[in-house]
PDB file of C-alpha atoms and ligand atoms in Angstrom:
ATOM      1  CA  MET C  15     154.182 100.732 321.473  1.00 93.00           C
ATOM      2  CA  ARG C  16     150.629 101.007 322.799  1.00 96.00           C
ATOM      3  CA  LEU C  17     149.124 104.111 324.235  1.00 97.00           C
ATOM      4  CA  ILE C  18     146.178 106.004 325.462  1.00 98.00           C
ATOM      5  CA  LEU C  19     145.572 109.652 324.138  1.00 97.00           C
ATOM      6  CA  LEU C  20     143.031 111.432 326.374  1.00 97.00           C
ATOM      7  CA  GLY C  21     141.103 114.839 326.214  1.00 95.00           C
ATOM      8  CA  PRO C  22     137.812 116.231 325.631  1.00 94.00           C
ATOM      9  CA  PRO C  23     135.966 116.471 321.909  1.00 91.00           C
ATOM     10  CA  GLY C  24     138.155 119.061 320.094  1.00 87.00           C
ATOM     11  CA  ALA C  25     141.281 118.465 321.779  1.00 91.00           C
ATOM     12  CA  GLY C  26     143.427 117.466 318.912  1.00 90.00           C
ATOM     13  CA  LYS C  27     143.442 113.319 319.808  1.00 93.00           C
ATOM     14  CA  GLY C  28     142.439 112.758 316.064  1.00 92.00           C
ATOM     15  CA  THR C  29     145.304 115.056 314.745  1.00 93.00           C
ATOM     16  CA  GLN C  30     147.988 113.529 317.373  1.00 96.00           C
ATOM     17  CA  SER C  31     146.886 109.904 316.477  1.00 96.00           C
ATOM     18  CA  ALA C  32     147.092 110.143 313.003  1.00 94.00           C
ATOM     19  CA  ARG C  33     150.453 111.292 313.339  1.00 95.00           C
ATOM     20  CA  LEU C  34     151.750 109.223 315.910  1.00 96.00           C
ATOM     21  CA  MET C  35     150.299 105.664 313.499  1.00 96.00           C
ATOM     22  CA  GLN C  36     152.395 106.807 310.783  1.00 95.00           C
ATOM     23  CA  ARG C  37     155.250 107.176 313.130  1.00 94.00           C
ATOM     24  CA  PHE C  38     155.533 104.157 314.782  1.00 94.00           C
ATOM     25  CA  ASP C  39     153.557 102.004 311.957  1.00 96.00           C
ATOM     26  CA  ILE C  40     150.729 100.784 314.816  1.00 97.00           C
ATOM     27  CA  PRO C  41     146.974 101.552 314.127  1.00 98.00           C
ATOM     28  CA  GLN C  42     144.269 104.038 315.526  1.00 97.00           C
ATOM     29  CA  LEU C  43     141.835 102.416 317.533  1.00 97.00           C
ATOM     30  CA  SER C  44     138.999 105.082 318.121  1.00 96.00           C
ATOM     31  CA  THR C  45     135.717 103.793 319.127  1.00 97.00           C
ATOM     32  CA  GLY C  46     133.635 106.921 317.770  1.00 96.00           C
ATOM     33  CA  ASP C  47     135.281 105.780 313.878  1.00 96.00           C
ATOM     34  CA  MET C  48     134.013 101.926 315.125  1.00 97.00           C
ATOM     35  CA  LEU C  49     130.678 103.103 315.891  1.00 98.00           C
ATOM     36  CA  ARG C  50     129.624 105.476 313.395  1.00 96.00           C
ATOM     37  CA  ALA C  51     131.141 102.716 311.424  1.00 97.00           C
ATOM     38  CA  ALA C  52     127.788 100.275 312.718  1.00 97.00           C
ATOM     39  CA  VAL C  53     125.927 103.092 312.851  1.00 97.00           C
ATOM     40  CA  LYS C  54     126.342 103.727 308.358  1.00 96.00           C
ATOM     41  CA  ALA C  55     126.406  99.997 307.756  1.00 97.00           C
ATOM     42  CA  GLN C  56     122.752 100.269 309.965  1.00 97.00           C
ATOM     43  CA  THR C  57     124.433  96.650 312.205  1.00 97.00           C
ATOM     44  CA  PRO C  58     122.168  95.782 315.665  1.00 95.00           C
ATOM     45  CA  MET C  59     125.175  97.860 317.477  1.00 95.00           C
ATOM     46  CA  GLY C  60     124.904 100.344 314.877  1.00 96.00           C
ATOM     47  CA  LEU C  61     120.902 100.908 315.304  1.00 96.00           C
ATOM     48  CA  GLN C  62     121.478 100.681 319.225  1.00 95.00           C
ATOM     49  CA  ALA C  63     124.146 103.741 319.050  1.00 97.00           C
ATOM     50  CA  GLN C  64     122.556 105.960 316.953  1.00 97.00           C
ATOM     51  CA  ALA C  65     120.472 108.037 318.828  1.00 96.00           C
ATOM     52  CA  ILE C  66     122.660 107.894 321.538  1.00 97.00           C
ATOM     53  CA  MET C  67     125.368 109.121 319.851  1.00 97.00           C
ATOM     54  CA  SER C  68     123.363 112.084 318.191  1.00 96.00           C
ATOM     55  CA  ASP C  69     122.143 113.364 321.383  1.00 96.00           C
ATOM     56  CA  GLY C  70     125.545 113.849 322.776  1.00 95.00           C
ATOM     57  CA  LYS C  71     125.519 110.788 325.444  1.00 97.00           C
ATOM     58  CA  LEU C  72     127.977 107.839 325.822  1.00 97.00           C
ATOM     59  CA  VAL C  73     127.166 104.206 324.430  1.00 98.00           C
ATOM     60  CA  SER C  74     127.081 101.041 326.930  1.00 97.00           C
ATOM     61  CA  ASP C  75     130.363 100.295 328.352  1.00 98.00           C
ATOM     62  CA  GLU C  76     129.369  97.040 327.616  1.00 97.00           C
ATOM     63  CA  ILE C  77     129.100  97.985 323.442  1.00 97.00           C
ATOM     64  CA  VAL C  78     132.724  99.947 323.567  1.00 98.00           C
ATOM     65  CA  VAL C  79     134.814  97.225 325.469  1.00 98.00           C
ATOM     66  CA  GLY C  80     133.227  94.573 323.398  1.00 96.00           C
ATOM     67  CA  LEU C  81     134.560  96.054 320.388  1.00 96.00           C
ATOM     68  CA  ILE C  82     138.459  97.362 321.720  1.00 97.00           C
ATOM     69  CA  ALA C  83     138.575  93.458 323.388  1.00 96.00           C
ATOM     70  CA  ASP C  84     138.021  92.213 319.793  1.00 95.00           C
ATOM     71  CA  ARG C  85     139.868  94.921 318.106  1.00 96.00           C
ATOM     72  CA  VAL C  86     143.224  94.559 319.989  1.00 95.00           C
ATOM     73  CA  GLU C  87     143.327  90.515 318.958  1.00 92.00           C
ATOM     74  CA  GLN C  88     143.670  91.523 315.660  1.00 95.00           C
ATOM     75  CA  PRO C  89     147.280  90.694 314.246  1.00 96.00           C
ATOM     76  CA  ASP C  90     147.339  94.717 312.975  1.00 96.00           C
ATOM     77  CA  CYS C  91     147.595  95.044 316.885  1.00 96.00           C
ATOM     78  CA  ALA C  92     150.741  92.697 317.705  1.00 93.00           C
ATOM     79  CA  LYS C  93     153.222  96.051 317.745  1.00 93.00           C
ATOM     80  CA  GLY C  94     150.706  98.100 319.660  1.00 96.00           C
ATOM     81  CA  PHE C  95     147.895 100.479 319.222  1.00 98.00           C
ATOM     82  CA  ILE C  96     146.918 104.197 319.652  1.00 98.00           C
ATOM     83  CA  LEU C  97     143.624 104.457 321.382  1.00 98.00           C
ATOM     84  CA  ASP C  98     141.114 107.266 320.595  1.00 97.00           C
ATOM     85  CA  GLY C  99     138.164 108.242 322.515  1.00 96.00           C
ATOM     86  CA  PHE C 100     138.200 104.831 325.129  1.00 98.00           C
ATOM     87  CA  PRO C 101     138.661 104.551 327.679  1.00 98.00           C
ATOM     88  CA  ARG C 102     135.677 107.001 328.522  1.00 98.00           C
ATOM     89  CA  THR C 103     134.550 105.797 332.058  1.00 98.00           C
ATOM     90  CA  VAL C 104     136.976 104.249 334.817  1.00 98.00           C
ATOM     91  CA  ALA C 105     134.438 101.074 334.036  1.00 98.00           C
ATOM     92  CA  GLN C 106     135.766 101.076 330.827  1.00 98.00           C
ATOM     93  CA  ALA C 107     139.716 101.702 332.292  1.00 98.00           C
ATOM     94  CA  THR C 108     139.370  99.112 334.607  1.00 98.00           C
ATOM     95  CA  ALA C 109     138.243  96.608 331.739  1.00 98.00           C
ATOM     96  CA  LEU C 110     140.722  97.845 329.566  1.00 98.00           C
ATOM     97  CA  ASN C 111     143.609  96.663 332.624  1.00 97.00           C
ATOM     98  CA  THR C 112     142.011  92.998 332.342  1.00 97.00           C
ATOM     99  CA  ILE C 113     141.816  92.742 328.923  1.00 96.00           C
ATOM    100  CA  LEU C 114     145.294  93.810 328.756  1.00 95.00           C
ATOM    101  CA  HIS C 115     146.661  91.667 331.847  1.00 94.00           C
ATOM    102  CA  LYS C 116     144.945  88.849 330.211  1.00 93.00           C
ATOM    103  CA  LYS C 117     147.506  89.293 327.379  1.00 90.00           C
ATOM    104  CA  HIS C 118     150.338  89.955 329.409  1.00 91.00           C
ATOM    105  CA  MET C 119     150.528  93.519 327.850  1.00 91.00           C
ATOM    106  CA  ASP C 120     150.148  96.709 329.777  1.00 93.00           C
ATOM    107  CA  ILE C 121     149.602 100.067 328.546  1.00 95.00           C
ATOM    108  CA  ASP C 122     152.924 102.116 327.600  1.00 95.00           C
ATOM    109  CA  ALA C 123     151.861 106.018 328.078  1.00 95.00           C
ATOM    110  CA  VAL C 124     148.527 108.026 328.666  1.00 98.00           C
ATOM    111  CA  ILE C 125     149.029 111.419 327.327  1.00 98.00           C
ATOM    112  CA  GLU C 126     146.119 114.422 328.073  1.00 97.00           C
ATOM    113  CA  LEU C 127     145.486 117.163 326.067  1.00 96.00           C
ATOM    114  CA  ARG C 128     144.326 119.874 328.299  1.00 95.00           C
ATOM    115  CA  VAL C 129     142.332 122.383 326.627  1.00 93.00           C
ATOM    116  CA  ASP C 130     140.493 125.725 327.719  1.00 89.00           C
ATOM    117  CA  GLU C 131     136.602 124.409 327.372  1.00 86.00           C
ATOM    118  CA  THR C 132     135.944 127.579 326.343  1.00 86.00           C
ATOM    119  CA  ALA C 133     137.978 127.301 323.080  1.00 88.00           C
ATOM    120  CA  LEU C 134     136.256 123.744 322.366  1.00 90.00           C
ATOM    121  CA  LEU C 135     132.925 124.799 321.075  1.00 88.00           C
ATOM    122  CA  ALA C 136     134.808 127.828 318.494  1.00 89.00           C
ATOM    123  CA  ARG C 137     137.223 124.424 317.448  1.00 88.00           C
ATOM    124  CA  MET C 138     134.016 121.947 316.459  1.00 88.00           C
ATOM    125  CA  GLU C 139     132.482 125.021 314.504  1.00 91.00           C
ATOM    126  CA  LYS C 140     135.801 125.873 312.587  1.00 91.00           C
ATOM    127  CA  ARG C 141     135.826 121.711 312.069  1.00 90.00           C
ATOM    128  CA  VAL C 142     131.882 122.322 310.819  1.00 93.00           C
ATOM    129  CA  GLN C 143     132.653 124.638 308.289  1.00 95.00           C
ATOM    130  CA  GLN C 144     135.596 123.182 307.342  1.00 95.00           C
ATOM    131  CA  THR C 145     133.576 119.571 306.222  1.00 95.00           C
ATOM    132  CA  ILE C 146     130.731 121.862 304.768  1.00 96.00           C
ATOM    133  CA  ALA C 147     133.883 123.506 302.765  1.00 96.00           C
ATOM    134  CA  ALA C 148     135.052 120.490 301.841  1.00 96.00           C
ATOM    135  CA  GLY C 149     131.729 119.023 300.734  1.00 96.00           C
ATOM    136  CA  HIS C 150     131.424 116.250 303.363  1.00 95.00           C
ATOM    137  CA  PRO C 151     129.299 115.436 305.558  1.00 92.00           C
ATOM    138  CA  VAL C 152     128.830 116.870 309.015  1.00 93.00           C
ATOM    139  CA  ARG C 153     129.041 115.109 312.211  1.00 91.00           C
ATOM    140  CA  SER C 154     125.049 114.032 313.393  1.00 92.00           C
ATOM    141  CA  ASP C 155     127.109 115.232 316.923  1.00 92.00           C
ATOM    142  CA  ASP C 156     128.683 118.710 315.861  1.00 91.00           C
ATOM    143  CA  ASN C 157     125.860 120.849 316.623  1.00 91.00           C
ATOM    144  CA  ALA C 158     126.208 123.229 319.676  1.00 89.00           C
ATOM    145  CA  GLU C 159     123.214 121.663 321.496  1.00 92.00           C
ATOM    146  CA  ALA C 160     125.309 117.971 321.152  1.00 92.00           C
ATOM    147  CA  PHE C 161     128.403 119.464 321.570  1.00 92.00           C
ATOM    148  CA  HIS C 162     127.137 120.861 324.898  1.00 92.00           C
ATOM    149  CA  SER C 163     125.652 116.733 326.367  1.00 94.00           C
ATOM    150  CA  ARG C 164     129.195 115.617 325.103  1.00 94.00           C
ATOM    151  CA  MET C 165     131.233 118.310 327.201  1.00 94.00           C
ATOM    152  CA  GLU C 166     129.327 116.836 329.932  1.00 95.00           C
ATOM    153  CA  ALA C 167     129.723 113.642 329.267  1.00 95.00           C
ATOM    154  CA  TYR C 168     133.454 114.417 329.086  1.00 95.00           C
ATOM    155  CA  ARG C 169     133.302 116.031 332.726  1.00 95.00           C
ATOM    156  CA  GLU C 170     131.003 113.545 334.451  1.00 97.00           C
ATOM    157  CA  MET C 171     132.239 110.240 333.198  1.00 97.00           C
ATOM    158  CA  THR C 172     135.963 110.999 331.357  1.00 96.00           C
ATOM    159  CA  ALA C 173     137.639 113.600 334.041  1.00 95.00           C
ATOM    160  CA  PRO C 174     137.800 110.855 336.467  1.00 97.00           C
ATOM    161  CA  VAL C 175     139.752 108.513 333.764  1.00 98.00           C
ATOM    162  CA  SER C 176     142.784 110.967 333.888  1.00 97.00           C
ATOM    163  CA  ALA C 177     142.801 111.086 337.913  1.00 97.00           C
ATOM    164  CA  PHE C 178     142.503 106.935 337.449  1.00 98.00           C
ATOM    165  CA  TYR C 179     145.760 106.711 335.445  1.00 98.00           C
ATOM    166  CA  ALA C 180     147.487 109.656 337.253  1.00 97.00           C
ATOM    167  CA  ASP C 181     146.771 107.383 340.566  1.00 97.00           C
ATOM    168  CA  ALA C 182     148.772 104.700 338.845  1.00 95.00           C
ATOM    169  CA  GLY C 183     151.343 106.866 337.962  1.00 94.00           C
ATOM    170  CA  GLN C 184     150.713 106.751 334.222  1.00 95.00           C
ATOM    171  CA  LEU C 185     149.379 109.915 332.937  1.00 97.00           C
ATOM    172  CA  HIS C 186     151.204 112.616 331.113  1.00 97.00           C
ATOM    173  CA  VAL C 187     149.556 115.964 330.535  1.00 97.00           C
ATOM    174  CA  VAL C 188     150.336 118.127 327.476  1.00 96.00           C
ATOM    175  CA  ASP C 189     149.440 121.745 326.757  1.00 95.00           C
ATOM    176  CA  GLY C 190     146.842 121.025 324.223  1.00 93.00           C
ATOM    177  CA  MET C 191     146.004 124.860 323.787  1.00 92.00           C
ATOM    178  CA  ALA C 192     149.757 124.915 322.026  1.00 92.00           C
ATOM    179  CA  ASN C 193     149.504 124.948 318.418  1.00 92.00           C
ATOM    180  CA  ILE C 194     149.821 121.628 316.487  1.00 94.00           C
ATOM    181  CA  GLU C 195     153.239 121.547 315.812  1.00 95.00           C
ATOM    182  CA  GLU C 196     154.199 121.867 319.452  1.00 96.00           C
ATOM    183  CA  VAL C 197     151.811 119.908 320.849  1.00 96.00           C
ATOM    184  CA  SER C 198     153.602 116.958 318.502  1.00 96.00           C
ATOM    185  CA  ALA C 199     156.915 118.398 319.714  1.00 96.00           C
ATOM    186  CA  SER C 200     155.776 117.627 323.416  1.00 96.00           C
ATOM    187  CA  ILE C 201     154.413 114.237 322.582  1.00 97.00           C
ATOM    188  CA  ASP C 202     157.585 113.363 320.661  1.00 96.00           C
ATOM    189  CA  ALA C 203     159.594 114.747 323.495  1.00 95.00           C
ATOM    190  CA  PHE C 204     157.972 112.700 326.462  1.00 95.00           C
ATOM    191  CA  LEU C 205     157.934 109.170 324.057  1.00 95.00           C
ATOM    192  CA  LYS C 206     161.581 109.865 323.512  1.00 93.00           C
ATOM    193  CA  GLU C 207     162.423 109.766 326.782  1.00 91.00           C
ATOM    194  CA  LYS C 208     159.649 106.869 327.589  1.00 87.00           C
ATOM    195  CA  ILE C 209     161.602 104.719 324.744  1.00 87.00           C
ATOM    196  CA  ALA C 210     164.993 105.829 326.417  1.00 87.00           C
ATOM    197  CA  ALA C 211     163.989 104.983 330.072  1.00 81.00           C
TER     198      ALA C 211
HETATM  199  P1  ADP I 308     134.647 113.340 320.500  1.00 86.54           P
HETATM  200  O1  ADP I 308     135.090 113.780 318.278  1.00 86.54           O
HETATM  201  O2  ADP I 308     133.423 113.928 320.726  1.00 86.54           O
HETATM  202  O3  ADP I 308     135.747 112.861 320.991  1.00 86.54           O
HETATM  203  P2  ADP I 308     134.254 110.383 319.211  1.00 86.54           P
HETATM  204  O4  ADP I 308     134.013 110.146 317.871  1.00 86.54           O
HETATM  205  O5  ADP I 308     135.228 109.626 319.913  1.00 86.54           O
HETATM  206  O6  ADP I 308     134.306 111.705 319.822  1.00 86.54           O
HETATM  207  O7  ADP I 308     132.828 109.649 319.831  1.00 86.54           O
HETATM  208  C1  ADP I 308     131.466 110.379 319.003  1.00 86.54           C
HETATM  209  C2  ADP I 308     130.423 109.678 319.968  1.00 86.54           C
HETATM  210  O8  ADP I 308     130.966 108.032 320.033  1.00 86.54           O
HETATM  211  C3  ADP I 308     130.592 109.622 321.296  1.00 86.54           C
HETATM  212  O9  ADP I 308     129.461 110.970 321.766  1.00 86.54           O
HETATM  213  C4  ADP I 308     129.799 108.914 322.029  1.00 86.54           C
HETATM  214  O10 ADP I 308     128.353 108.783 321.869  1.00 86.54           O
HETATM  215  C5  ADP I 308     130.154 107.508 321.593  1.00 86.54           C
HETATM  216  N1  ADP I 308     131.470 107.169 321.699  1.00 86.54           N
HETATM  217  C6  ADP I 308     132.952 107.132 321.393  1.00 86.54           C
HETATM  218  N2  ADP I 308     133.616 106.666 322.165  1.00 86.54           N
HETATM  219  C7  ADP I 308     132.897 105.825 323.116  1.00 86.54           C
HETATM  220  C8  ADP I 308     133.280 105.594 324.575  1.00 86.54           C
HETATM  221  N3  ADP I 308     134.486 104.936 324.771  1.00 86.54           N
HETATM  222  N4  ADP I 308     132.530 104.937 325.423  1.00 86.54           N
HETATM  223  C9  ADP I 308     131.371 105.051 324.944  1.00 86.54           C
HETATM  224  N5  ADP I 308     130.220 106.192 324.070  1.00 86.54           N
HETATM  225  C10 ADP I 308     131.303 106.536 323.041  1.00 86.54           C
END
């Protein structure tokens, strides 16, 4: 099962990825997590990405496409994977198609979690409070200013990715405003149909 999860920051992609990962026994490939690991390790790529991420802007297509191209080659991706936070631009989506076609692979489903933008800032603020309460460090881009940039990047660069997959007849939209159980049930129902087809 090769899945793509689309949706703005705070839409619930991480929550759903974690669940689907267990259900299908496939890894979640999050370019955000990969980049944060590179920042933490202070690799040359991490040093390049650090300021861009803190500003809530997008890292270059070249960097993230390179990360994904290497990652899907790993043995744990043999049964499939869940892409979370990638592709974020139409150029990344096109590059992904090229990578997969070379391997005679295809994406099985693209699921977009559609949410009301006004709810997202509140979700992010809640996540920050919970992170602080748990004694964990807060992400450098989890603040109102960077969040605003992340939303802007989403609207300008990532919303067209939904249209790209809709045109290809691959997009399935789920109401991400429902509670977690309902969102999960709706995704599961769709995937069940997909598997049966
Ligand atoms: P969010 O929680 O906002 O969905 P992520 O954890 O997916 O964020 O990504 C955090 C940051 O990492 C992004 O704001 C961006 O700077 C960078 N990033 C992650 N994935 C990509 C990508 N596919 N293309 C460009 N930049 C990316």
